[in-house]
mmCIF file of C-alpha atoms in Angstrom:
data_model
loop_
_atom_site.group_PDB
_atom_site.id
_atom_site.type_symbol
_atom_site.label_atom_id
_atom_site.label_comp_id
_atom_site.label_asym_id
_atom_site.label_seq_id
_atom_site.Cartn_x
_atom_site.Cartn_y
_atom_site.Cartn_z
ATOM 1 C CA MET X 1 0.000 0.000 0.000
ATOM 2 C CA GLU X 2 2.846 2.368 0.827
ATOM 3 C CA PHE X 3 4.359 1.752 -2.618
ATOM 4 C CA CYS X 4 1.025 2.500 -4.320
ATOM 5 C CA ARG X 5 0.595 5.741 -2.395
ATOM 6 C CA ARG X 6 4.077 6.899 -3.325
ATOM 7 C CA GLY X 7 3.464 6.023 -6.959
ATOM 8 C CA ALA X 8 0.195 7.913 -7.016
ATOM 9 C CA ALA X 9 1.838 10.964 -5.531
ATOM 10 C CA MET X 10 4.776 10.874 -7.945
ATOM 11 C CA THR X 11 5.074 14.117 -9.886
ATOM 12 C CA GLU X 12 6.183 14.554 -13.479
ATOM 13 C CA ALA X 13 9.485 15.901 -12.179
ATOM 14 C CA ASP X 14 10.120 12.656 -10.272
ATOM 15 C CA GLN X 15 9.406 10.282 -13.146
ATOM 16 C CA GLY X 16 12.847 10.442 -14.746
ATOM 17 C CA PRO X 17 13.995 10.825 -18.352
ATOM 18 C CA GLY X 18 12.884 7.380 -19.470
ATOM 19 C CA ALA X 19 9.330 7.926 -18.295
ATOM 20 C CA ALA X 20 9.261 11.351 -19.949
ATOM 21 C CA ALA X 21 10.487 9.865 -23.240
ATOM 22 C CA ALA X 22 7.875 7.126 -23.144
ATOM 23 C CA ARG X 23 5.118 9.611 -22.341
ATOM 24 C CA PHE X 24 5.939 12.028 -25.161
ATOM 25 C CA THR X 25 6.840 9.504 -27.878
ATOM 26 C CA GLY X 26 4.312 6.794 -27.012
ATOM 27 C CA ARG X 27 7.077 4.196 -27.334
ATOM 28 C CA PRO X 28 8.503 1.775 -24.747
ATOM 29 C CA VAL X 29 11.994 2.580 -23.475
ATOM 30 C CA THR X 30 14.767 -0.006 -23.618
ATOM 31 C CA GLY X 31 17.722 1.924 -22.212
ATOM 32 C CA GLU X 32 19.197 5.175 -20.929
ATOM 33 C CA ARG X 33 22.644 6.738 -21.289
ATOM 34 C CA PRO X 34 23.354 9.723 -19.034
ATOM 35 C CA GLY X 35 24.876 12.605 -20.967
ATOM 36 C CA SER X 36 26.397 15.900 -19.943
ATOM 37 C CA GLY X 37 24.604 18.192 -17.548
ATOM 38 C CA ALA X 38 20.834 17.821 -17.675
ATOM 39 C CA LEU X 39 20.801 15.629 -20.817
ATOM 40 C CA THR X 40 20.045 11.924 -21.114
ATOM 41 C CA GLU X 41 20.039 9.769 -24.239
ATOM 42 C CA VAL X 42 17.055 7.441 -24.130
ATOM 43 C CA VAL X 43 16.777 4.396 -26.402
ATOM 44 C CA LEU X 44 13.278 3.554 -27.557
ATOM 45 C CA ASP X 45 11.914 0.197 -28.597
ATOM 46 C CA GLY X 46 13.167 -0.353 -32.143
ATOM 47 C CA GLY X 47 16.484 1.402 -31.535
ATOM 48 C CA ARG X 48 15.551 5.040 -32.067
ATOM 49 C CA VAL X 49 17.373 7.417 -29.713
ATOM 50 C CA VAL X 50 15.912 10.627 -28.313
ATOM 51 C CA MET X 51 17.402 13.319 -26.112
ATOM 52 C CA VAL X 52 15.684 14.138 -22.829
ATOM 53 C CA LYS X 53 16.528 17.396 -21.100
ATOM 54 C CA ARG X 54 15.677 18.238 -17.501
ATOM 55 C CA GLY X 55 14.866 21.868 -16.696
ATOM 56 C CA ASP X 56 13.592 23.379 -13.489
ATOM 57 C CA GLU X 57 13.459 27.112 -14.263
ATOM 58 C CA PRO X 58 9.810 28.137 -14.791
ATOM 59 C CA GLY X 59 9.034 28.444 -18.482
ATOM 60 C CA SER X 60 12.525 27.531 -19.684
ATOM 61 C CA LEU X 61 11.580 24.353 -21.543
ATOM 62 C CA ARG X 62 8.434 25.945 -22.963
ATOM 63 C CA ALA X 63 10.629 28.714 -24.382
ATOM 64 C CA GLU X 64 13.141 26.230 -25.783
ATOM 65 C CA ALA X 65 10.486 24.041 -27.403
ATOM 66 C CA ALA X 66 8.766 27.079 -28.955
ATOM 67 C CA GLY X 67 12.122 28.315 -30.217
ATOM 68 C CA LEU X 68 13.020 24.993 -31.827
ATOM 69 C CA ARG X 69 9.665 24.823 -33.592
ATOM 70 C CA TRP X 70 9.923 28.436 -34.795
ATOM 71 C CA LEU X 71 13.377 27.833 -36.226
ATOM 72 C CA ALA X 72 12.197 24.610 -37.862
ATOM 73 C CA ASP X 73 9.209 26.392 -39.423
ATOM 74 C CA ALA X 74 11.626 28.498 -41.486
ATOM 75 C CA GLY X 75 12.656 25.363 -43.399
ATOM 76 C CA ALA X 76 16.256 26.587 -43.460
ATOM 77 C CA VAL X 77 18.633 25.164 -40.850
ATOM 78 C CA ARG X 78 18.202 21.630 -39.491
ATOM 79 C CA VAL X 79 16.633 21.539 -36.017
ATOM 80 C CA PRO X 80 15.816 18.406 -33.966
ATOM 81 C CA ALA X 81 12.104 17.602 -33.895
ATOM 82 C CA VAL X 82 10.322 18.254 -30.602
ATOM 83 C CA HIS X 83 8.307 15.280 -29.325
ATOM 84 C CA GLY X 84 6.894 17.077 -26.311
ATOM 85 C CA HIS X 85 7.630 19.020 -23.158
ATOM 86 C CA ASP X 86 6.243 20.001 -19.787
ATOM 87 C CA GLU X 87 7.601 22.127 -16.968
ATOM 88 C CA HIS X 88 10.382 19.638 -16.192
ATOM 89 C CA TRP X 89 11.205 17.632 -19.337
ATOM 90 C CA LEU X 90 11.872 18.289 -23.032
ATOM 91 C CA VAL X 91 12.133 15.386 -25.497
ATOM 92 C CA THR X 92 13.690 15.882 -28.928
ATOM 93 C CA ASP X 93 15.274 13.779 -31.628
ATOM 94 C CA ARG X 94 18.965 12.993 -31.285
ATOM 95 C CA VAL X 95 21.316 14.290 -33.971
ATOM 96 C CA ARG X 96 23.571 11.571 -35.338
ATOM 97 C CA PRO X 97 27.065 13.068 -35.089
ATOM 98 C CA GLY X 98 29.255 13.697 -38.093
ATOM 99 C CA ARG X 99 32.225 15.923 -38.859
ATOM 100 C CA SER X 100 32.560 19.548 -39.802
ATOM 101 C CA GLY X 101 34.144 20.442 -43.114
ATOM 102 C CA ALA X 102 34.498 23.340 -45.522
ATOM 103 C CA GLU X 103 31.544 22.258 -47.673
ATOM 104 C CA ALA X 104 29.261 21.703 -44.682
ATOM 105 C CA ALA X 105 30.331 25.062 -43.227
ATOM 106 C CA ALA X 106 29.523 26.962 -46.434
ATOM 107 C CA ARG X 107 26.157 25.202 -46.576
ATOM 108 C CA PHE X 108 25.510 26.199 -42.956
ATOM 109 C CA GLY X 109 26.259 29.821 -43.813
ATOM 110 C CA ARG X 110 23.694 29.784 -46.612
ATOM 111 C CA GLU X 111 21.124 28.054 -44.419
ATOM 112 C CA LEU X 112 21.699 30.512 -41.579
ATOM 113 C CA ALA X 113 21.115 33.409 -43.967
ATOM 114 C CA SER X 114 17.850 31.772 -45.025
ATOM 115 C CA LEU X 115 16.824 31.351 -41.376
ATOM 116 C CA HIS X 116 17.449 35.024 -40.657
ATOM 117 C CA ALA X 117 15.548 36.041 -43.788
ATOM 118 C CA ALA X 118 12.460 34.192 -42.509
ATOM 119 C CA GLY X 119 12.062 37.190 -40.240
ATOM 120 C CA ALA X 120 10.165 38.002 -37.065
ATOM 121 C CA PRO X 121 7.194 40.242 -36.257
ATOM 122 C CA ALA X 122 9.369 42.680 -34.277
ATOM 123 C CA PHE X 123 12.685 43.072 -32.529
ATOM 124 C CA GLY X 124 12.317 41.144 -29.295
ATOM 125 C CA ALA X 125 9.324 39.138 -30.511
ATOM 126 C CA PRO X 126 9.159 35.707 -28.842
ATOM 127 C CA PRO X 127 8.495 32.577 -30.899
ATOM 128 C CA PRO X 128 4.805 31.724 -31.271
ATOM 129 C CA GLY X 129 3.705 30.064 -28.051
ATOM 130 C CA GLY X 130 6.883 31.087 -26.264
ATOM 131 C CA PRO X 131 6.863 33.156 -23.062
ATOM 132 C CA GLU X 132 8.061 36.742 -22.772
ATOM 133 C CA ASP X 133 10.128 35.689 -19.768
ATOM 134 C CA ALA X 134 12.560 33.266 -21.379
ATOM 135 C CA TYR X 135 16.216 32.308 -20.847
ATOM 136 C CA ILE X 136 19.599 32.411 -22.495
ATOM 137 C CA GLY X 137 21.453 29.556 -20.868
ATOM 138 C CA LEU X 138 20.618 29.924 -17.174
ATOM 139 C CA ALA X 139 20.151 33.697 -17.353
ATOM 140 C CA PRO X 140 16.679 35.246 -17.605
ATOM 141 C CA MET X 141 15.982 36.958 -20.929
ATOM 142 C CA ARG X 142 12.885 39.052 -21.636
ATOM 143 C CA ASN X 143 11.353 38.945 -25.091
ATOM 144 C CA VAL X 144 9.606 42.309 -25.330
ATOM 145 C CA ALA X 145 8.857 43.840 -28.714
ATOM 146 C CA GLY X 146 10.539 47.088 -29.757
ATOM 147 C CA GLU X 147 10.096 49.379 -32.743
ATOM 148 C CA ASP X 148 13.761 49.771 -33.686
ATOM 149 C CA TRP X 149 16.863 47.729 -33.028
ATOM 150 C CA PRO X 150 19.113 50.331 -31.324
ATOM 151 C CA SER X 151 16.634 51.318 -28.598
ATOM 152 C CA TRP X 152 15.417 47.746 -28.082
ATOM 153 C CA TYR X 153 18.955 46.327 -27.895
ATOM 154 C CA GLY X 154 20.013 48.850 -25.297
ATOM 155 C CA GLU X 155 16.902 48.534 -23.159
ATOM 156 C CA HIS X 156 16.417 44.762 -23.240
ATOM 157 C CA ARG X 157 19.773 43.177 -24.171
ATOM 158 C CA VAL X 158 22.446 45.400 -22.600
ATOM 159 C CA LEU X 159 21.237 47.433 -19.625
ATOM 160 C CA PRO X 160 19.365 44.660 -17.720
ATOM 161 C CA TYR X 161 22.564 42.620 -17.460
ATOM 162 C CA VAL X 162 24.669 45.671 -16.620
ATOM 163 C CA ARG X 163 22.322 46.433 -13.703
ATOM 164 C CA ARG X 164 22.431 42.861 -12.451
ATOM 165 C CA ALA X 165 26.231 42.756 -12.712
ATOM 166 C CA VAL X 166 26.423 45.963 -10.654
ATOM 167 C CA ASP X 167 24.006 44.526 -8.079
ATOM 168 C CA ASP X 168 26.138 41.371 -7.887
ATOM 169 C CA GLY X 169 29.337 43.394 -7.471
ATOM 170 C CA THR X 170 30.843 42.118 -10.723
ATOM 171 C CA LEU X 171 30.791 45.598 -12.289
ATOM 172 C CA ARG X 172 31.335 48.904 -10.533
ATOM 173 C CA SER X 173 28.745 51.637 -10.973
ATOM 174 C CA THR X 174 31.409 53.794 -12.624
ATOM 175 C CA GLU X 175 31.975 51.032 -15.188
ATOM 176 C CA ALA X 176 28.235 50.800 -15.835
ATOM 177 C CA THR X 177 28.282 54.356 -17.211
ATOM 178 C CA LEU X 178 30.454 53.112 -20.081
ATOM 179 C CA PHE X 179 27.668 50.797 -21.248
ATOM 180 C CA GLU X 180 25.100 53.552 -20.780
ATOM 181 C CA ARG X 181 27.138 55.763 -23.112
ATOM 182 C CA VAL X 182 27.215 52.981 -25.719
ATOM 183 C CA CYS X 183 23.425 52.667 -25.499
ATOM 184 C CA GLU X 184 23.019 56.415 -25.973
ATOM 185 C CA ARG X 185 25.107 56.232 -29.146
ATOM 186 C CA LEU X 186 23.537 53.042 -30.526
ATOM 187 C CA PRO X 187 21.500 54.876 -33.205
ATOM 188 C CA GLU X 188 24.751 56.059 -34.835
ATOM 189 C CA LEU X 189 26.761 52.902 -34.103
ATOM 190 C CA ALA X 190 24.226 50.326 -35.287
ATOM 191 C CA GLY X 191 24.761 50.696 -39.040
ATOM 192 C CA PRO X 192 22.004 50.675 -41.658
ATOM 193 C CA ALA X 193 18.523 49.785 -40.425
ATOM 194 C CA GLU X 194 17.468 46.196 -41.111
ATOM 195 C CA PRO X 195 14.204 44.306 -40.588
ATOM 196 C CA PRO X 196 13.920 41.915 -37.619
ATOM 197 C CA ALA X 197 15.632 38.599 -38.307
ATOM 198 C CA ARG X 198 14.665 35.198 -36.941
ATOM 199 C CA LEU X 199 17.569 34.546 -34.561
ATOM 200 C CA HIS X 200 18.794 31.406 -32.860
ATOM 201 C CA GLY X 201 19.882 33.817 -30.154
ATOM 202 C CA ASP X 202 22.555 31.709 -28.402
ATOM 203 C CA LEU X 203 24.660 30.709 -31.379
ATOM 204 C CA TRP X 204 27.909 29.604 -29.832
ATOM 205 C CA ASN X 205 29.814 26.610 -31.174
ATOM 206 C CA GLY X 206 28.366 24.213 -28.578
ATOM 207 C CA ASN X 207 24.888 24.781 -29.974
ATOM 208 C CA VAL X 208 25.954 23.903 -33.531
ATOM 209 C CA LEU X 209 26.048 20.140 -34.081
ATOM 210 C CA TRP X 210 27.654 18.769 -37.232
ATOM 211 C CA GLY X 211 25.446 15.901 -38.310
ATOM 212 C CA ALA X 212 26.155 12.680 -40.147
ATOM 213 C CA ASP X 213 23.964 13.998 -42.989
ATOM 214 C CA GLY X 214 26.522 16.717 -43.798
ATOM 215 C CA HIS X 215 24.420 19.524 -42.366
ATOM 216 C CA ALA X 216 24.791 21.699 -39.294
ATOM 217 C CA TRP X 217 21.991 21.275 -36.739
ATOM 218 C CA LEU X 218 21.016 23.927 -34.186
ATOM 219 C CA ILE X 219 20.059 23.131 -30.590
ATOM 220 C CA ASP X 220 19.357 25.043 -27.358
ATOM 221 C CA PRO X 221 18.052 28.273 -28.892
ATOM 222 C CA ALA X 222 17.217 31.507 -27.112
ATOM 223 C CA ALA X 223 15.144 32.396 -30.164
ATOM 224 C CA HIS X 224 13.683 35.856 -30.735
ATOM 225 C CA GLY X 225 13.442 38.601 -33.320
ATOM 226 C CA GLY X 226 16.715 40.500 -33.506
ATOM 227 C CA HIS X 227 19.545 41.763 -35.708
ATOM 228 C CA ARG X 228 21.149 39.102 -37.887
ATOM 229 C CA GLU X 229 24.644 40.358 -37.056
ATOM 230 C CA THR X 230 24.087 39.255 -33.432
ATOM 231 C CA ASP X 231 24.095 35.536 -34.313
ATOM 232 C CA LEU X 232 27.234 35.989 -36.424
ATOM 233 C CA ALA X 233 28.961 37.966 -33.662
ATOM 234 C CA MET X 234 28.396 35.092 -31.238
ATOM 235 C CA LEU X 235 29.940 32.637 -33.678
ATOM 236 C CA HIS X 236 32.987 34.927 -33.756
ATOM 237 C CA LEU X 237 33.107 35.245 -29.977
ATOM 238 C CA PHE X 238 33.336 31.559 -29.108
ATOM 239 C CA GLY X 239 34.693 30.195 -32.370
ATOM 240 C CA CYS X 240 33.247 27.867 -34.967
ATOM 241 C CA PRO X 241 34.949 25.310 -37.236
ATOM 242 C CA HIS X 242 35.617 26.751 -40.702
ATOM 243 C CA LEU X 243 34.121 30.099 -39.713
ATOM 244 C CA ASP X 244 35.556 31.746 -42.813
ATOM 245 C CA ARG X 245 33.593 29.280 -44.970
ATOM 246 C CA VAL X 246 30.429 29.842 -42.907
ATOM 247 C CA LEU X 247 30.736 33.583 -43.520
ATOM 248 C CA ALA X 248 31.467 33.094 -47.218
ATOM 249 C CA GLY X 249 28.334 31.007 -47.602
ATOM 250 C CA TYR X 250 26.314 33.577 -45.681
ATOM 251 C CA GLN X 251 27.606 36.466 -47.788
ATOM 252 C CA GLU X 252 26.850 34.534 -50.953
ATOM 253 C CA ALA X 253 23.206 34.138 -49.904
ATOM 254 C CA ALA X 254 22.604 37.474 -48.138
ATOM 255 C CA PRO X 255 25.442 40.019 -48.211
ATOM 256 C CA LEU X 256 25.969 41.891 -44.948
ATOM 257 C CA ALA X 257 25.877 45.683 -44.734
ATOM 258 C CA ASP X 258 29.134 47.612 -45.074
ATOM 259 C CA GLY X 259 31.044 47.904 -41.831
ATOM 260 C CA TRP X 260 29.597 44.762 -40.273
ATOM 261 C CA ARG X 261 33.000 43.587 -39.048
ATOM 262 C CA ASP X 262 33.411 46.848 -37.123
ATOM 263 C CA ARG X 263 30.120 46.129 -35.343
ATOM 264 C CA ILE X 264 31.000 42.622 -34.145
ATOM 265 C CA GLY X 265 32.054 43.890 -30.707
ATOM 266 C CA LEU X 266 28.843 45.888 -30.375
ATOM 267 C CA HIS X 267 26.758 42.769 -30.902
ATOM 268 C CA GLN X 268 29.005 40.763 -28.575
ATOM 269 C CA LEU X 269 28.084 43.009 -25.648
ATOM 270 C CA PHE X 270 24.929 40.963 -25.100
ATOM 271 C CA PRO X 271 26.527 37.493 -24.726
ATOM 272 C CA LEU X 272 29.520 38.934 -22.846
ATOM 273 C CA LEU X 273 27.261 40.612 -20.292
ATOM 274 C CA VAL X 274 25.187 37.430 -19.954
ATOM 275 C CA HIS X 275 28.402 35.525 -19.217
ATOM 276 C CA THR X 276 29.457 38.246 -16.805
ATOM 277 C CA VAL X 277 26.242 37.695 -14.857
ATOM 278 C CA LEU X 278 26.540 33.900 -14.952
ATOM 279 C CA PHE X 279 30.266 33.343 -14.555
ATOM 280 C CA GLY X 280 31.883 36.486 -13.204
ATOM 281 C CA GLY X 281 34.648 38.970 -13.682
ATOM 282 C CA GLY X 282 36.714 37.590 -16.549
ATOM 283 C CA TYR X 283 33.878 38.246 -18.936
ATOM 284 C CA ALA X 284 33.311 41.684 -17.420
ATOM 285 C CA GLY X 285 36.742 42.719 -18.662
ATOM 286 C CA GLN X 286 35.914 41.527 -22.170
ATOM 287 C CA ALA X 287 32.579 43.352 -22.116
ATOM 288 C CA LEU X 288 34.266 46.564 -20.990
ATOM 289 C CA ALA X 289 36.855 46.241 -23.736
ATOM 290 C CA SER X 290 34.123 45.783 -26.350
ATOM 291 C CA ALA X 291 32.239 48.799 -25.021
ATOM 292 C CA ARG X 292 35.375 50.969 -25.177
ATOM 293 C CA ALA X 293 36.097 49.781 -28.727
ATOM 294 C CA ALA X 294 32.541 50.604 -29.802
ATOM 295 C CA LEU X 295 32.819 54.145 -28.414
ATOM 296 C CA ALA X 296 36.156 54.618 -30.137
ATOM 297 C CA ALA X 297 34.758 53.641 -33.540
#
């Protein structure tokens, strides 16, 4: 009787990755392989493998699932199919690993340009069905629509993280004024106006998987409407295999505005400040250096 009572009271969070995979795929589970962090590979009856991710931040998996579906709807870059999610578990297809190469990188560049060109309703627009209060990694990220990129970027992608870093003691208030000056000058620093692009939003190398099919696959998005140069700036920040070929493919499909290389540091302020909030002072120095470089341009 005690066992039955415990089973009846078991919550979705307690069921484990195998139970979540079975529930969302409708298939029996034959095995589990713990992965890194919150990920588990689950083997279904018949041999198919799915990835099960545990998440405990309210709304985080809803935002991720909505982002994956929105990116997939563009029909551009490969994205793992979402089988289902709740407040604690997200189940997606597993990407069969392959190797990066110059041809695959150029193809990824063209596909990324196509993804961006699919557009968004506004800067800061969340994916359909996604919450305004989303996440980038473990950091909160608000998806609030803005009319133009410079004012929206300053208000919702730079200053919130500057304030939190000051509150945490990672940045001094005197250093915060440097970022405030950048935000004041964003209209002149931002380059030619562009329409909102459909962004992955957290496009560092770890979220680009090179598949056995010869394509790049995108995972773990912080998807929203933004400036296309932001995704490219993040690829520059943390590196990407054959980045020169990725950029060549991108330029072939959708040439970037003049001066885009000079604006890389401006777009890197967002991920650098997020990392400052999450991981501390080393990233604060990089963010400050990027802010100084932007003001000197």
